[in-house]
Short mmCIF file of C-alpha atoms and ligand atoms in Angstrom, two decimals:
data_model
loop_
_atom_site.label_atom_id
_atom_site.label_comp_id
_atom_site.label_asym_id
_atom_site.label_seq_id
_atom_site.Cartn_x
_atom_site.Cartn_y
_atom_site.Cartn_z
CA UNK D 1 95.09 121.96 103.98
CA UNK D 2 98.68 121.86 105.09
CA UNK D 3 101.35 123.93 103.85
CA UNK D 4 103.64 120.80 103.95
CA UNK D 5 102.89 117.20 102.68
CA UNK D 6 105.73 114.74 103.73
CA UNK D 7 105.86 111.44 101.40
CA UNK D 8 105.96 108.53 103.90
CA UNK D 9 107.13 105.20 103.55
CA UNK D 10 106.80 102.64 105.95
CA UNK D 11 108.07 99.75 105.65
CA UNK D 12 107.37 98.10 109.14
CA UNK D 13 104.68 99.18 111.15
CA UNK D 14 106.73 99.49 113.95
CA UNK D 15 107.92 102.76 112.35
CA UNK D 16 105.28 104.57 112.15
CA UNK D 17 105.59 106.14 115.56
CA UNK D 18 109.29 107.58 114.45
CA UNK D 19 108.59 108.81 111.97
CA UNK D 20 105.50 110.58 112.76
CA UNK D 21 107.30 111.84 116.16
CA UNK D 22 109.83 112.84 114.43
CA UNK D 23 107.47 115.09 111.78
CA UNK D 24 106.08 116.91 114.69
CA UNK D 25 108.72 117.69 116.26
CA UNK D 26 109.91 119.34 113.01
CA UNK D 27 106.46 121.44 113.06
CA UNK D 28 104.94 119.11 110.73
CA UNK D 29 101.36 117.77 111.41
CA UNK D 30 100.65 116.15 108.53
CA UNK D 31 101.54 112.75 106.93
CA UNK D 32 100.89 111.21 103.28
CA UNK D 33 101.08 107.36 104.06
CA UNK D 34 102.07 105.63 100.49
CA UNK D 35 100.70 102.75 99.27
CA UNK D 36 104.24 101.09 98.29
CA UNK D 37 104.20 98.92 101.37
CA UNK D 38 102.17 96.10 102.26
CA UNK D 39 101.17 97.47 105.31
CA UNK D 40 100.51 100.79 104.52
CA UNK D 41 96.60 100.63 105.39
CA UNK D 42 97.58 99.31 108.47
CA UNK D 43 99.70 102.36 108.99
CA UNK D 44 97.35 104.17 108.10
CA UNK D 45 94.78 103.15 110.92
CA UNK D 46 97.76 103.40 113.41
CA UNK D 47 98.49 106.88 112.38
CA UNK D 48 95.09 108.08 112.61
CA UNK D 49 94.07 106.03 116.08
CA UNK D 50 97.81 107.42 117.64
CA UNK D 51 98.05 110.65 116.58
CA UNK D 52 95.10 112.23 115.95
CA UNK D 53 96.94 115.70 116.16
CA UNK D 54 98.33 114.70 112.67
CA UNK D 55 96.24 114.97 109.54
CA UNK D 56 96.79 111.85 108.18
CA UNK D 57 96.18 110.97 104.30
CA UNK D 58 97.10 108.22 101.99
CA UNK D 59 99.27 108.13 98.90
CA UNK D 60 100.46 106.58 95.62
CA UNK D 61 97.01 105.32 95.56
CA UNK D 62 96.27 105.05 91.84
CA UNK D 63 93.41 102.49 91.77
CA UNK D 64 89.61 102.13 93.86
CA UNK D 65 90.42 98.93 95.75
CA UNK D 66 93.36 101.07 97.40
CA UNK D 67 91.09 104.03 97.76
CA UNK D 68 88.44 102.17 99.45
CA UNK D 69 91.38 100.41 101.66
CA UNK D 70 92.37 104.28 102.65
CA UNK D 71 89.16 105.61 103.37
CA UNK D 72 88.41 102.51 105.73
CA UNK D 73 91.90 102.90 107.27
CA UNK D 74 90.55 106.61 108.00
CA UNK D 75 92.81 108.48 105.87
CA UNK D 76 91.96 112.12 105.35
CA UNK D 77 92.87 112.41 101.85
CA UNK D 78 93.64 110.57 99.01
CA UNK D 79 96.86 111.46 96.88
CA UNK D 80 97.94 109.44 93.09
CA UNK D 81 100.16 110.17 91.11
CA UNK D 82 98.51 110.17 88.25
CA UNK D 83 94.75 110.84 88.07
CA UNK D 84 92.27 107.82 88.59
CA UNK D 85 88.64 108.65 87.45
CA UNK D 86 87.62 105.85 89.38
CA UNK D 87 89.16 107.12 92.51
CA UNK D 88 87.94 110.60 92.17
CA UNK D 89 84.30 109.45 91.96
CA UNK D 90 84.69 107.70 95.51
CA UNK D 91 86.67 110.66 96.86
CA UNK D 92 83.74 112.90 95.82
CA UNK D 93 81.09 110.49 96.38
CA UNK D 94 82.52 110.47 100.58
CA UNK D 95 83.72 114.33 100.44
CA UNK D 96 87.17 113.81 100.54
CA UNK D 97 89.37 115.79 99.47
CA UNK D 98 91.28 113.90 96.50
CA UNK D 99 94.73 115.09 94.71
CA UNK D 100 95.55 113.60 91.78
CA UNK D 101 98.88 114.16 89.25
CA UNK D 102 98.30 116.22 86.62
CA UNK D 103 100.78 118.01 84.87
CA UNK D 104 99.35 118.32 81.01
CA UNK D 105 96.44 120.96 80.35
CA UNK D 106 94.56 117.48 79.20
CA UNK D 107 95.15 116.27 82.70
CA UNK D 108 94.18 119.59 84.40
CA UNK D 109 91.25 119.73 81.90
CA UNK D 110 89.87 116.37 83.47
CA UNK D 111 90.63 117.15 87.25
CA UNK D 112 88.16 120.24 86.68
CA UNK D 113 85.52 118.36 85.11
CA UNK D 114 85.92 115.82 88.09
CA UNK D 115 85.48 119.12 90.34
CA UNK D 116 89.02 119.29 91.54
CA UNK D 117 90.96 122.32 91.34
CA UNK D 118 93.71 121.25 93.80
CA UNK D 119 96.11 119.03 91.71
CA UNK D 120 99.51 117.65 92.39
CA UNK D 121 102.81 118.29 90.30
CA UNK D 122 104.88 114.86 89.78
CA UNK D 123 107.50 115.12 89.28
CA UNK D 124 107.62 118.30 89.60
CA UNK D 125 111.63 119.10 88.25
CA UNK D 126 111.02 116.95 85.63
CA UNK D 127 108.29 118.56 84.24
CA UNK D 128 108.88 122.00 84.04
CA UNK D 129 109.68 122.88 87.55
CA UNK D 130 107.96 126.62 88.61
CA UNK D 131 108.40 127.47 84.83
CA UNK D 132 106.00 125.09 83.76
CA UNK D 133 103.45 125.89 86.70
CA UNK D 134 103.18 129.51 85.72
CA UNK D 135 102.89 128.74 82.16
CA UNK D 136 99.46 126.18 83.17
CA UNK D 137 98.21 128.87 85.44
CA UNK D 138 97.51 130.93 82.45
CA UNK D 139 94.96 129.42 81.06
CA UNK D 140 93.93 127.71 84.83
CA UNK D 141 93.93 130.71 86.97
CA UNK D 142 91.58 128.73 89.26
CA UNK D 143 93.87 125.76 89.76
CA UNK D 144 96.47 125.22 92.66
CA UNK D 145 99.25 122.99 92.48
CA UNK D 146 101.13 120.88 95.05
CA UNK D 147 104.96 120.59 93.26
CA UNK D 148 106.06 117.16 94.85
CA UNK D 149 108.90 114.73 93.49
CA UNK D 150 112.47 116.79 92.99
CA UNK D 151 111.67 119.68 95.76
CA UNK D 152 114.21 120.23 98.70
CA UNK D 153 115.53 122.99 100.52
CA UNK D 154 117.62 124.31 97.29
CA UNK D 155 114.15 125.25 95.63
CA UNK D 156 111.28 124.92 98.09
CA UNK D 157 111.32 128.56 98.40
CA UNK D 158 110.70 129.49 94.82
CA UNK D 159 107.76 127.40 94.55
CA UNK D 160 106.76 128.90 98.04
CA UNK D 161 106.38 132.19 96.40
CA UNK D 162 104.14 131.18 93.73
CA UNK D 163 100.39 132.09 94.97
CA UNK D 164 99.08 128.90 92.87
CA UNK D 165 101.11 126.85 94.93
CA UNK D 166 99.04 124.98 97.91
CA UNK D 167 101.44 122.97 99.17
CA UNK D 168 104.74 121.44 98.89
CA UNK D 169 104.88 117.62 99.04
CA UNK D 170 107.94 115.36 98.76
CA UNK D 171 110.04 112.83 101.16
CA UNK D 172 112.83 115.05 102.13
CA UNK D 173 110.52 116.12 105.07
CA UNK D 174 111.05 112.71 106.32
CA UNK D 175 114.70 112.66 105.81
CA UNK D 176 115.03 116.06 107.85
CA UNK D 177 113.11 115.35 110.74
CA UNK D 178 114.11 112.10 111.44
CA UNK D 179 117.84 113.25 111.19
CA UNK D 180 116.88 116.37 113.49
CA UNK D 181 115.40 113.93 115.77
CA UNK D 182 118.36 111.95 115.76
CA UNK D 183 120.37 115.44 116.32
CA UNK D 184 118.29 116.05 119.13
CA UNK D 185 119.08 112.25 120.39
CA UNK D 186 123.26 112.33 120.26
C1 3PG F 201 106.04 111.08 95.45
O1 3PG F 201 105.51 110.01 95.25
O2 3PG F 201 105.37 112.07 95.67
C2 3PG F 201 107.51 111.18 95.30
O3 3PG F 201 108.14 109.96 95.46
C3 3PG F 201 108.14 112.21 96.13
O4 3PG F 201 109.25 112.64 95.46
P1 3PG F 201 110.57 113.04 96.24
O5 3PG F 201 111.08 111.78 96.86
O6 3PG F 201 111.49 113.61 95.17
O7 3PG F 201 110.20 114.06 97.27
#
């Protein structure tokens, strides 16, 4: 997977091709489409027919209907932020990989017995931060974490450090490569 999971809203389809221009040019090839908009399926499909150098997956997906609408769209992987039982049977049922939210050992308990042992972290500062991801990986040495909501460039690095971290997700990706783009544009 990659190191780096921007959060992307679109709210037209039109910007779609921004945005994921502007990604790659920051050395980012990989996009988590959310399901906030109406049209993120559609992005979706866009993404994946237009830039098939990007691994493209879908997010905020917390129910089947917008699972199967991902997985149709072509999305790579399937991110909630919360876990979805419901979801995670499709995801496994088609191979793909699926990250759900878990931050409890309860959660973490039931991401296992769904097979997962890649979970996401939301919101990651406000619950626990780094602090409360090496306290979980005590009694889940064999579970990695992808800290997403609250990251930025003031603490990206410490979660970096942490082996059990495999990957970073969060929107300020977004925010920095478009504005380098911009930069770039002047
Ligand atoms: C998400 O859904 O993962 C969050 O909205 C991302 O949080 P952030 O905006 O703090 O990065």
């Amino acid at each position: 997977m990659e190191k780096f999971i921007p959060v992307v809203v679109i709210k037209e389809l039109s910007e779609t091709d921004t945005i994921l221009t502007a990604l790659k040019g920051a050395g980012i090839h990989c996009a988590e489409i959310t399901f906030r908009t109406a049209c993120a399926a559609e992005a979706i499909a866009y993404a994946v027919k237009n830039h098939p150098d990007m691994e493209v997956g879908a997010g905020t997906v917390i129910n089947a209907a917008q699972c199967e609408a991902a997985l149709a769209a072509g999305a790579k992987f399937i991110v909630s932020p919360g876990l979805s039982v419901a979801v995670a049977e499709i995801c496994n049922e088609r191979n793909i990989p699926y990250y759900p939210g878990c931050v409890t050992p309860t959660e973490i308990m039931q991401a296992l017995e769904l097979g997962i042992t890649t979970v996401k972290f939301f919101p990651a500062n406000i619950y626990g931060g780094l602090k409360a991801l090496k306290a979980l990986s005590g009694p889940f040495p064999q579970v990695k974490f992808i800290p997403t909501g609250g990251v930025d460039r003031g603490n990206i690095d410490e979660f970096l450090a942490f082996d059990k971290v495999a990957a970073i997700g969060g929107s300020f990706f977004v925010k920095e490569a478009l504005e380098a783009m911009a930069k770039k544009g002047e």
